[in-house]
Coordinates of C-alpha atoms and ligand atoms in Angstrom, one line a residue:
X1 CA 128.0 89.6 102.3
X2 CA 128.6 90.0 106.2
X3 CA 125.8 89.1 108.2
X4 CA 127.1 89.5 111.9
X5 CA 125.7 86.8 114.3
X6 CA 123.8 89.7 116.6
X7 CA 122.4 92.6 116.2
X8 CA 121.7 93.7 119.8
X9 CA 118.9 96.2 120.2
X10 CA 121.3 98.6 121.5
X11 CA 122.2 99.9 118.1
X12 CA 118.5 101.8 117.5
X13 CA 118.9 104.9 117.0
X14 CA 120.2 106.6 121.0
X15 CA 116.8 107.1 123.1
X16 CA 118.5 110.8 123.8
X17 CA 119.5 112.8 121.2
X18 CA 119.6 115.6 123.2
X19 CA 121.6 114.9 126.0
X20 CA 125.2 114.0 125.7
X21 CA 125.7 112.9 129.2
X22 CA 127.7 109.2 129.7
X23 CA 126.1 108.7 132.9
X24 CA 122.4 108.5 131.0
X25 CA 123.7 106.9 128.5
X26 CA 125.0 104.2 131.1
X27 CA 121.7 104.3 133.2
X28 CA 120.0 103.7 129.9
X29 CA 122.0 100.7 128.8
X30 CA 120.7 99.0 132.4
X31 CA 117.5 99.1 131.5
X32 CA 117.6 97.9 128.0
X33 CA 116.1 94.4 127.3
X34 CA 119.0 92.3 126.1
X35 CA 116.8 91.1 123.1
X36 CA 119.1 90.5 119.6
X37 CA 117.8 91.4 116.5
X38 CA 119.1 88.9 115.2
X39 CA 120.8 87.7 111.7
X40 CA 119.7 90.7 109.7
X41 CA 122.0 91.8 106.6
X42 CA 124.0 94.8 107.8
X43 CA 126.2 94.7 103.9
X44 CA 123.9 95.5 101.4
X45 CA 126.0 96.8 99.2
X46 CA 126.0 93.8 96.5
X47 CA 122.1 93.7 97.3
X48 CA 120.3 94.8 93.7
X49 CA 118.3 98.4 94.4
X50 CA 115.2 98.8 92.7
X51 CA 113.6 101.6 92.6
X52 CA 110.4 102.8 92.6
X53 CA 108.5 106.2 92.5
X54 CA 105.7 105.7 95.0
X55 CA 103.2 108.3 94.3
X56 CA 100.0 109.9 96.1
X57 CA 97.3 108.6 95.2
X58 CA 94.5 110.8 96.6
X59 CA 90.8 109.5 96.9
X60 CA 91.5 107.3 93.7
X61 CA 89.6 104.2 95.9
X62 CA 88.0 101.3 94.3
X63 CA 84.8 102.5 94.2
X64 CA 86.2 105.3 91.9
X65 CA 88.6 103.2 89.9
X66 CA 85.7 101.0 89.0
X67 CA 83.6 104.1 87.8
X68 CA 83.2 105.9 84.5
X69 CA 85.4 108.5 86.1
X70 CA 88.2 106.4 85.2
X71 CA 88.8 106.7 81.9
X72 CA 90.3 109.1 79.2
X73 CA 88.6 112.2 78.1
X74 CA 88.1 110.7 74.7
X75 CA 86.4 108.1 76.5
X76 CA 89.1 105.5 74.1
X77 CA 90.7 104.3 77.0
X78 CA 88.6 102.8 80.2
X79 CA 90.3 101.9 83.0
X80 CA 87.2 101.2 84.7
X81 CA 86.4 98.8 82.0
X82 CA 89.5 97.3 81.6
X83 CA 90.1 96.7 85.2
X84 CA 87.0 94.5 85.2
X85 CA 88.3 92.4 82.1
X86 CA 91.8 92.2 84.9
X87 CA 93.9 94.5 83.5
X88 CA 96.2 95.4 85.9
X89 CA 97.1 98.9 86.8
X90 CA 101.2 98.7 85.4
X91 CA 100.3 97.6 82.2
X92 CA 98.2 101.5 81.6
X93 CA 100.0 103.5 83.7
X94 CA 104.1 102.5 84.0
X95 CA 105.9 105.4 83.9
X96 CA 103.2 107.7 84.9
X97 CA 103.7 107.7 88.6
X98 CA 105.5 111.4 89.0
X99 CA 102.8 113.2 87.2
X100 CA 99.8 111.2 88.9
X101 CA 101.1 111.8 91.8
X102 CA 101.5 115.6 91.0
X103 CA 98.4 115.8 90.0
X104 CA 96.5 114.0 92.3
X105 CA 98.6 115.9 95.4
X106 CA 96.9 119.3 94.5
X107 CA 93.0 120.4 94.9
X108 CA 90.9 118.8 93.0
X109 CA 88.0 115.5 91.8
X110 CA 90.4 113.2 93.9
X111 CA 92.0 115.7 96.6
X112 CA 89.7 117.9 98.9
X113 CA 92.2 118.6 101.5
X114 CA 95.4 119.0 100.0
X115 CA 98.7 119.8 102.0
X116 CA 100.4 122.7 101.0
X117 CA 103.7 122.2 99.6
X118 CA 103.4 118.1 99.9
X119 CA 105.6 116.6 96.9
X120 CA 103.3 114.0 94.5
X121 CA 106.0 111.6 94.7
X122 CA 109.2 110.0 96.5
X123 CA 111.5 107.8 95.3
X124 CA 111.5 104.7 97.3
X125 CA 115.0 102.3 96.8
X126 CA 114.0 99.0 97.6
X127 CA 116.2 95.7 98.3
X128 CA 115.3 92.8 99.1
X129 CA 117.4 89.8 100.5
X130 CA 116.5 86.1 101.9
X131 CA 118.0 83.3 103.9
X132 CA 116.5 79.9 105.1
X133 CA 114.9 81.4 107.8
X134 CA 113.7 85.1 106.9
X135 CA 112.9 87.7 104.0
X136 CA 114.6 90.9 104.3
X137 CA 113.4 94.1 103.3
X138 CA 116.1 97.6 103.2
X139 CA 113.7 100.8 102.3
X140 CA 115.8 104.0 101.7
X141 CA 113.7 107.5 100.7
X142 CA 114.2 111.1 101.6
X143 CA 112.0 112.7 104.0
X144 CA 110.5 116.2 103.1
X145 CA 111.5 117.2 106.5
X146 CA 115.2 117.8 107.8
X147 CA 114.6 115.8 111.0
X148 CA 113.3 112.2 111.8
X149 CA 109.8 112.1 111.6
X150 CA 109.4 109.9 115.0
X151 CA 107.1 112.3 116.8
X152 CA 103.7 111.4 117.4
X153 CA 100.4 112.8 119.0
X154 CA 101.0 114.2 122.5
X155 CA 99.0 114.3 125.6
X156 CA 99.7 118.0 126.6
X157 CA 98.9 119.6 129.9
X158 CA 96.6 122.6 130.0
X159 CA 96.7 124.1 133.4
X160 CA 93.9 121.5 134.5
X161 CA 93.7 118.2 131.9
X162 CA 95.9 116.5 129.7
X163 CA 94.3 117.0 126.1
X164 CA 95.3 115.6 122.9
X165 CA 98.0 117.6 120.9
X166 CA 99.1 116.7 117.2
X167 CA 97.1 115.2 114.5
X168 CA 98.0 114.4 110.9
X169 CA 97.6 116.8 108.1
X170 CA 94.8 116.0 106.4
X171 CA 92.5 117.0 109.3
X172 CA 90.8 119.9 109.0
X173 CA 92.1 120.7 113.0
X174 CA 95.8 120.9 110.9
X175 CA 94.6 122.6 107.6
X176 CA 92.8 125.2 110.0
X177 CA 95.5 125.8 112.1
X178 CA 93.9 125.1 115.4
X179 CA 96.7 121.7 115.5
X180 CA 99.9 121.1 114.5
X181 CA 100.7 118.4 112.4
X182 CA 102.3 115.2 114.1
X183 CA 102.4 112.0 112.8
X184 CA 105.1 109.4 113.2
X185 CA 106.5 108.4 109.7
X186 CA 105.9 104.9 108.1
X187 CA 107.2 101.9 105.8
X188 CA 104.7 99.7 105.2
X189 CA 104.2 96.0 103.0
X190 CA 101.1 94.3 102.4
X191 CA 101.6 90.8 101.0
X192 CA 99.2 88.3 99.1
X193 CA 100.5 84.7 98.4
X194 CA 98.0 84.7 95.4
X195 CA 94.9 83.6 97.2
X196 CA 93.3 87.3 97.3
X197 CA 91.9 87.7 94.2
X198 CA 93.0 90.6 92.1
X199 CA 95.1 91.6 94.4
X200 CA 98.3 90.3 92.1
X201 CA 96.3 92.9 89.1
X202 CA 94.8 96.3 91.4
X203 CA 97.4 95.7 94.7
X204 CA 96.5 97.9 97.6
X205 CA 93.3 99.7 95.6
X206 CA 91.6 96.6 96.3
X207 CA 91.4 97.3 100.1
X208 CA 91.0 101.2 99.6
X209 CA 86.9 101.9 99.8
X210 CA 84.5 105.1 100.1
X211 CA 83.7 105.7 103.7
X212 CA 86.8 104.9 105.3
X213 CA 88.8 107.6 107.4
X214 CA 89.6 110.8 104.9
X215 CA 87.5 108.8 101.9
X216 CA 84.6 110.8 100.7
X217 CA 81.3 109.6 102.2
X218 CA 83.0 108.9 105.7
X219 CA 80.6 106.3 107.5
X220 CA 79.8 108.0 110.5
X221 CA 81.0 107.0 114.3
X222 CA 76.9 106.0 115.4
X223 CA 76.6 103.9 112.0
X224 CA 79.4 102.0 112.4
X225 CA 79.1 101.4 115.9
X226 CA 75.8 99.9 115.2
X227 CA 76.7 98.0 112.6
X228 CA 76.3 94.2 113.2
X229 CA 79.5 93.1 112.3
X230 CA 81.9 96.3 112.6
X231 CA 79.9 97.8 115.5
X232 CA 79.5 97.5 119.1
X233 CA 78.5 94.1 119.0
X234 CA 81.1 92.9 116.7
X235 CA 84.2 94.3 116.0
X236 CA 83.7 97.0 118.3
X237 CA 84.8 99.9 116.0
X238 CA 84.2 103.3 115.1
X239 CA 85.3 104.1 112.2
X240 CA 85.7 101.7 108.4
X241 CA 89.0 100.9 107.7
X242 CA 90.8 99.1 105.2
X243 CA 88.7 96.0 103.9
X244 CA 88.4 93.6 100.7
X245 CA 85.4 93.5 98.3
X246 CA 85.2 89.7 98.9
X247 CA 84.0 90.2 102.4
X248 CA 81.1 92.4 100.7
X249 CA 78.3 92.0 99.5
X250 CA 78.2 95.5 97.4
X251 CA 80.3 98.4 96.6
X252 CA 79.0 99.9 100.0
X253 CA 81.1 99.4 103.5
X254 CA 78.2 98.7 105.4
X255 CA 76.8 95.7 103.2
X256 CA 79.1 92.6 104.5
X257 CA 78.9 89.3 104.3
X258 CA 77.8 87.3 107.3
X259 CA 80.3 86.4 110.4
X260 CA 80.3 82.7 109.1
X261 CA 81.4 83.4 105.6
X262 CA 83.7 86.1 105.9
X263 CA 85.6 83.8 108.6
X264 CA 85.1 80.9 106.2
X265 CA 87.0 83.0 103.5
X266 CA 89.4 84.6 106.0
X267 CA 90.4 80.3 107.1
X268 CA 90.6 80.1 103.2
X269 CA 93.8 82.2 103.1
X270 CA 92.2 85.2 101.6
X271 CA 93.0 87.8 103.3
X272 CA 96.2 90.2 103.1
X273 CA 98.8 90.0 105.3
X274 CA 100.3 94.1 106.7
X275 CA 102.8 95.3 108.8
X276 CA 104.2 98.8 109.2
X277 CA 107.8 99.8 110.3
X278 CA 106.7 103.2 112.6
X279 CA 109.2 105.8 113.5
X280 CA 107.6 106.6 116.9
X281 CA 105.7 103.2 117.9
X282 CA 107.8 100.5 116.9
X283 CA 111.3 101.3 115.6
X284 CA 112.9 101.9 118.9
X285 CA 111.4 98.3 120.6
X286 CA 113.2 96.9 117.1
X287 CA 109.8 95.7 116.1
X288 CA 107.3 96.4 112.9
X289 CA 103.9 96.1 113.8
X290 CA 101.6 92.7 112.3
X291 CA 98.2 93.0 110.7
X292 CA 95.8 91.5 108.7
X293 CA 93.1 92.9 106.3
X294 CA 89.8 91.3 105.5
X295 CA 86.6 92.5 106.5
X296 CA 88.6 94.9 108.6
X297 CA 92.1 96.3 109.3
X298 CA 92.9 93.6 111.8
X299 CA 95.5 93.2 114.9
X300 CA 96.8 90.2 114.5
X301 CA 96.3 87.9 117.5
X302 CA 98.0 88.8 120.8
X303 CA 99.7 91.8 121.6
X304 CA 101.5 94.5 118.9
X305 CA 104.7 96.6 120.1
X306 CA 102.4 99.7 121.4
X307 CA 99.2 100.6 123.5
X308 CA 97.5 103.8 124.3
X309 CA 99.3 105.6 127.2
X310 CA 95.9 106.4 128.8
X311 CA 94.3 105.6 132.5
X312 CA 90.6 105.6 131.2
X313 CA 89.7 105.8 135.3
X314 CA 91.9 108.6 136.2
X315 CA 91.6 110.9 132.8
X316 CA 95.3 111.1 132.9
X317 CA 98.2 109.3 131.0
X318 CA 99.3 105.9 132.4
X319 CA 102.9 106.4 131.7
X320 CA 105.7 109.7 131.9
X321 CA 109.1 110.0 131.0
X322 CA 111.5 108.5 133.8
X323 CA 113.3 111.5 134.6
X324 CA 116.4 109.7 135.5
X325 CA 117.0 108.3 131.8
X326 CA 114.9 110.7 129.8
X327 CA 116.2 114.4 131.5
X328 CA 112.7 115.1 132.5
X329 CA 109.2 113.6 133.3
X330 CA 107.7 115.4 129.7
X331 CA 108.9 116.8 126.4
X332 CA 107.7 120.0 125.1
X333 CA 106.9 121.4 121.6
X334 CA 110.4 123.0 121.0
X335 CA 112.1 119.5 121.8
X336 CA 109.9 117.2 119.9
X337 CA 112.0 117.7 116.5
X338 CA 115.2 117.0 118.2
X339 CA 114.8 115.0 120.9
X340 CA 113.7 111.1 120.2
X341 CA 110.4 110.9 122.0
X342 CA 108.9 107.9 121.5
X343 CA 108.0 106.3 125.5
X344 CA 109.3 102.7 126.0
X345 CA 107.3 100.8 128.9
X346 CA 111.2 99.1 130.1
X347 CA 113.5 101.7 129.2
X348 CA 112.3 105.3 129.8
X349 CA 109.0 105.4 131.3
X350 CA 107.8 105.3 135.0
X351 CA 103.9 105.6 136.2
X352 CA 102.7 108.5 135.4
X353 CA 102.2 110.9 138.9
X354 CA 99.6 113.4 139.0
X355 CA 101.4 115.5 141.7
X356 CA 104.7 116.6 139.9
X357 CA 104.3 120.2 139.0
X358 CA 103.1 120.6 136.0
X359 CA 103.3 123.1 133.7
X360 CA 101.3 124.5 130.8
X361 CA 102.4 122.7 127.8
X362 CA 104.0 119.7 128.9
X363 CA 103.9 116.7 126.3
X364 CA 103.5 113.4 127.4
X365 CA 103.0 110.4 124.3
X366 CA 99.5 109.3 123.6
X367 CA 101.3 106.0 123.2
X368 CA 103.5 103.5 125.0
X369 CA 105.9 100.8 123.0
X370 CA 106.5 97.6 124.7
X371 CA 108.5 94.9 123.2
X372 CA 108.7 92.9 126.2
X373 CA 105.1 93.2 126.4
X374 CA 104.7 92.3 122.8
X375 CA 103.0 88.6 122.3
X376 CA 101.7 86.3 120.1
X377 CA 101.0 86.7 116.7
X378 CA 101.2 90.4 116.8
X379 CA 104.7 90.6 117.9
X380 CA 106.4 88.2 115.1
X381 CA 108.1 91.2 113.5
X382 CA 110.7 91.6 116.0
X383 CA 113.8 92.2 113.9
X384 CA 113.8 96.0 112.2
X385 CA 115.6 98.9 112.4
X386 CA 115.4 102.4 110.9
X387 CA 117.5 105.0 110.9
X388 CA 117.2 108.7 109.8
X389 CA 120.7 110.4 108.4
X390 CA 121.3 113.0 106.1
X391 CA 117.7 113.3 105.0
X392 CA 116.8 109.9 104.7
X393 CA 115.4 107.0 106.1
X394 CA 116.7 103.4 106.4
X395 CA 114.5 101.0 107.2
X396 CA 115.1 97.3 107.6
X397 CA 113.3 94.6 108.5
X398 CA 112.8 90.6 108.6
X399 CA 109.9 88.9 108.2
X400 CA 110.3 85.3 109.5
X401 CA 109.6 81.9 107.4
X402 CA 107.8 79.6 107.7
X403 CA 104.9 81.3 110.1
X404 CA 102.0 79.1 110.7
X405 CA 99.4 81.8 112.7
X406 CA 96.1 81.7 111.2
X407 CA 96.5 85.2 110.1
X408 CA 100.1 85.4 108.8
X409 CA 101.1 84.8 105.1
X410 CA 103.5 81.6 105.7
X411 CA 106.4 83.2 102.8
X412 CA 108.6 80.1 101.6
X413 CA 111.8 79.9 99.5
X414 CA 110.9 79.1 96.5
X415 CA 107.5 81.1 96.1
X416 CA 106.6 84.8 94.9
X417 CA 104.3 87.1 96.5
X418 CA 102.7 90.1 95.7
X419 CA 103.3 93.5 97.7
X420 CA 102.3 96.7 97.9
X421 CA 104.9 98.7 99.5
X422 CA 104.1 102.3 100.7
X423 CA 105.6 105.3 102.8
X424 CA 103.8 107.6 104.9
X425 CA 106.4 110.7 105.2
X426 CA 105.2 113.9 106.6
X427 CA 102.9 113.9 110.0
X428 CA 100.3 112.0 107.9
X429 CA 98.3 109.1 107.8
X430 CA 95.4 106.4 106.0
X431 CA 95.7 107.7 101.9
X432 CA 98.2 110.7 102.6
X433 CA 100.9 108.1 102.0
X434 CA 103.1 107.6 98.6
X435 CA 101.9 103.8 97.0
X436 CA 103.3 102.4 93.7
X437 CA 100.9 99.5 91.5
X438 CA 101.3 95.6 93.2
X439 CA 105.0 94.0 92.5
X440 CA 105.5 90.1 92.8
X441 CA 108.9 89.8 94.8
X442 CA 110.3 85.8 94.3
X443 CA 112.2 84.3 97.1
X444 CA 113.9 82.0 94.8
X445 CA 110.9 81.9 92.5
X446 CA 111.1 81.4 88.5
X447 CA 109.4 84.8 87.6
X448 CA 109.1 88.1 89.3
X449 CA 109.3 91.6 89.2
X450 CA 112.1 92.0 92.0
X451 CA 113.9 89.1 92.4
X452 CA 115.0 88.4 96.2
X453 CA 118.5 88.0 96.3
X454 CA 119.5 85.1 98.4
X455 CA 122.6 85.2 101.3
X456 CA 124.2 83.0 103.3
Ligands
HEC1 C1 92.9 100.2 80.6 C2 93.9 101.0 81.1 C3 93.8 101.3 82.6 C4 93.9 100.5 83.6 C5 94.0 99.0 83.6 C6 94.0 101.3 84.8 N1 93.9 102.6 84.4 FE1 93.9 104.2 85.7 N2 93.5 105.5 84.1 C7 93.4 105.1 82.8 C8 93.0 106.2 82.0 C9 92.8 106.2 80.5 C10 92.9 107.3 82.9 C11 92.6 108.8 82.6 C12 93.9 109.4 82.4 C13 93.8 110.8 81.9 O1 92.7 111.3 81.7 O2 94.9 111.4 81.6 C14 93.2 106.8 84.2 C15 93.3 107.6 85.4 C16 93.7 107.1 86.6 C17 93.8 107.9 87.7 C18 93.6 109.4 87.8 C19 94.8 110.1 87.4 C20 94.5 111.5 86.9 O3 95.3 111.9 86.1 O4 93.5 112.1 87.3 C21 94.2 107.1 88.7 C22 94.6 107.5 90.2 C23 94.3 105.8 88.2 N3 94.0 105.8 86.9 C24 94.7 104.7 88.9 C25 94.7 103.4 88.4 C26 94.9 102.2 89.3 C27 95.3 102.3 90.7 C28 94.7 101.2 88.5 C29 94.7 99.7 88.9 C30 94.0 99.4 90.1 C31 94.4 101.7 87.2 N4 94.4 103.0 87.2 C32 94.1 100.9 86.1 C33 93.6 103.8 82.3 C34 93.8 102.7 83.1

């Protein structure tokens, strides 16, 4: 096992793909933070793969699972019944991941929009590795695309304004042709240290619900922003994300529990700890982002590696390309798939000047990565790394011991968790990602289904 002292953030993946020249290259060096990433494993080699077939899983939500819809056509075997006596998802379904996920991909009870041409499954090769002060995770999987999926939504310049361009494919502005598909692509964990319950039996499932973004019955913008909780004088949100049943008082998103006892359950522990490792918005700041699900998909407190690159005042981005380390101020659609676009606050950007000339088409990113800017809670996943090569991503990232925020999942030697582990490939986003049923992963623990191999 060689684990090098530092890792210095200089090794992400070159800011420039497209430009050979030294003398950028140099300029861009200067204004690199000299963070280090720290002790991560580069030699996996003797690191145990496991792999899983994460598949798609459609609309198959909770509401659905729990439902006479799910069971055999016989009616002999109910998941829906089962489920409720605790049966967990693995013990009915191992093995059946390729042709769910086949199924479930194409038009049909559980797929309205499909993609055309999206595989139902991906092959994710998992290891995972530990130390006194960290747990490390290496994802490798194959993209469907032959280029790095680290483009995201543009701002675009049309003559007069700068208008959204891109959205992920399974909105109807995609699957009608009147967008193209960008998304950045994703590795995501979502971790339980057993005080969530079911979440060790139905995993992620448990926080996937009817009216959230792409789930049928959508709650609409004006009934979630008046919602008490979620709404304008809560929350302030739009839109129903990812949430647990416990914070619930029905199978319906808009029946929650009161502030006081979902925050009494939250200080409880229950809640599920996510972060996602994004190929536009975090992997070049060497940072995953750090949330929390519980009556909501939570930020975690403090500030995450990106912000919206937008001057609310002026109607124009707040941030362009610095000419001097980028090549020019903007990218443009035939760059975007092989130049690295992602805008970083202290290494490429400069305020964004509405007098340059701008031309028809010119793509600026809807969002700005930060890590010095990064704080609190938020920014604890500050040591990962992806790289794309020869089809394939790998992604790897720490997460730190020992962590004692209020809404972080404090891992330990010695302990198992369970995780859901997913992959959004593609330009897509919420359920258009590949999932796989919950796995514990032990740091040193008696019993689990991947056990964490410990190094020096
Ligand atoms: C008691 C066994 C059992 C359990 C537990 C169970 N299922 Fe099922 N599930 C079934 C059966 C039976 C079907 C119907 C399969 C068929 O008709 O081929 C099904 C169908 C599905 C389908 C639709 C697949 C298709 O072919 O249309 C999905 C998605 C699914 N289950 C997900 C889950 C998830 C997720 C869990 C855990 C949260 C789970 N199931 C737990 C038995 C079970």
């Amino acid at each position: 096992m060689n684990i090098p002292i530092k890792t210095s953030i200089t090794n992400v993946k070159p800011i420039l793909k497209h430009t050979s020249s030294i003398s950028m290259a140099i300029c861009l060096l200067a204004v690199l933070p000299s963070v280090a990433l720290s002790a991560v494993p580069t030699d996996w080699s003797s690191i145990p793969v496991t792999n899983l077939t994460l598949f798609y899983p459609g609309q198959s939500g909770y509401e659905w699972l729990m439902s006479e819809e799910h069971q055999s056509k016989d009616g002999k075997e109910q998941g829906y019944r089962d489920m409720k006596k605790g049966v967990d998802c693995f013990f009915c379904h191992e093995g059946d991941e390729a042709a769910m996920g086949d199924k479930l991909v194409k038009r049909g009870p559980l797929e309205p929009m499909p993609v055309t041409g999206k595989p139902g499954s991906v092959n994710l090769a998992l290891q995972v590795a530990y130390d006194n002060n960290n747990a490390y995770f290496r994802a490798k999987w194959k993209t469907r695309n032959p280029y790095a999926g680290d483009a995201h939504p543009f701002w675009r310049y049309d003559g007069k304004e700068w208008k959204a361009y891109g959205h992920p494919k399974l909105d109807k502005e995609v699957q009608n042709g009147e967008q193209p598909g960008i998304y950045e692509d994703r590795f995501s964990i979502m971790i339980d240290d057993g005080k969530v319950s079911d979440y060790d039996v139905h995993g992620c499932w448990l926080s996937c619900h009817d009216g959230q973004r792409d789930m049928p019955n959508k709650a609409g913008k004006t009934a979630v922003k008046g919602h008490a909780i979620l709404g304008d004088n809560g929350l302030k949100k739009s839109d129903v994300r990812k949430y647990l049943p416990s914070t619930r008082t029905s199978g319906n998103w808009a029946d929650t529990k009161s502030r006081a006892e979902i925050d009494k359950i939250g200080a409880a522990g229950g809640f599920l700890d996510l972060m996602q490792w994004r190929a536009h918005r975090s992997n070049v700041v060497g940072m995953t982002d750090d949330f929390n699900v519980l009556e909501y998909r939570l930020n975690d407190a403090g500030k995450g590696p990106f912000a919206k690159n937008w001057d609310k005042k002026m109607n124009q981005p707040k941030y362009m390309y610095n000419k001097s380390v980028f090549g020019s101020n903007s990218t443009s659609e035939d760059q975007i798939r092989t130049a690295s676009t992602p805008l970083t606050r202290e290494m490429n950007a400069s305020a964004f000047d509405p007098d340059l000339n701008w031309k028809v088409g010119d793509l600026i990113p809807e969002y700005v990565t930060s890590r010095e800017d990064a704080k609190g809670s938020a920014a604890d996943n500050n040591m990962a790394k992806g790289e794309w090569k020869d089809g394939m991503w790998t992604v790897v990232f720490a997460r730190k011991f020992g962590l004692t925020n209020p809404d972080d999942k404090n891992l330990s030697e010695g302990n198992a968790y369970t995780i859901g582990f997913a992959v959004h490939d593609d330009n897509i986003t919420t359920r258009g990602h590949y999932v796989y049923w919950p796995r514990s992963v032990g740091f040193g623990a008696e019993e689990a289904d991947i056990e964490a191999t410990k190094v020096p």
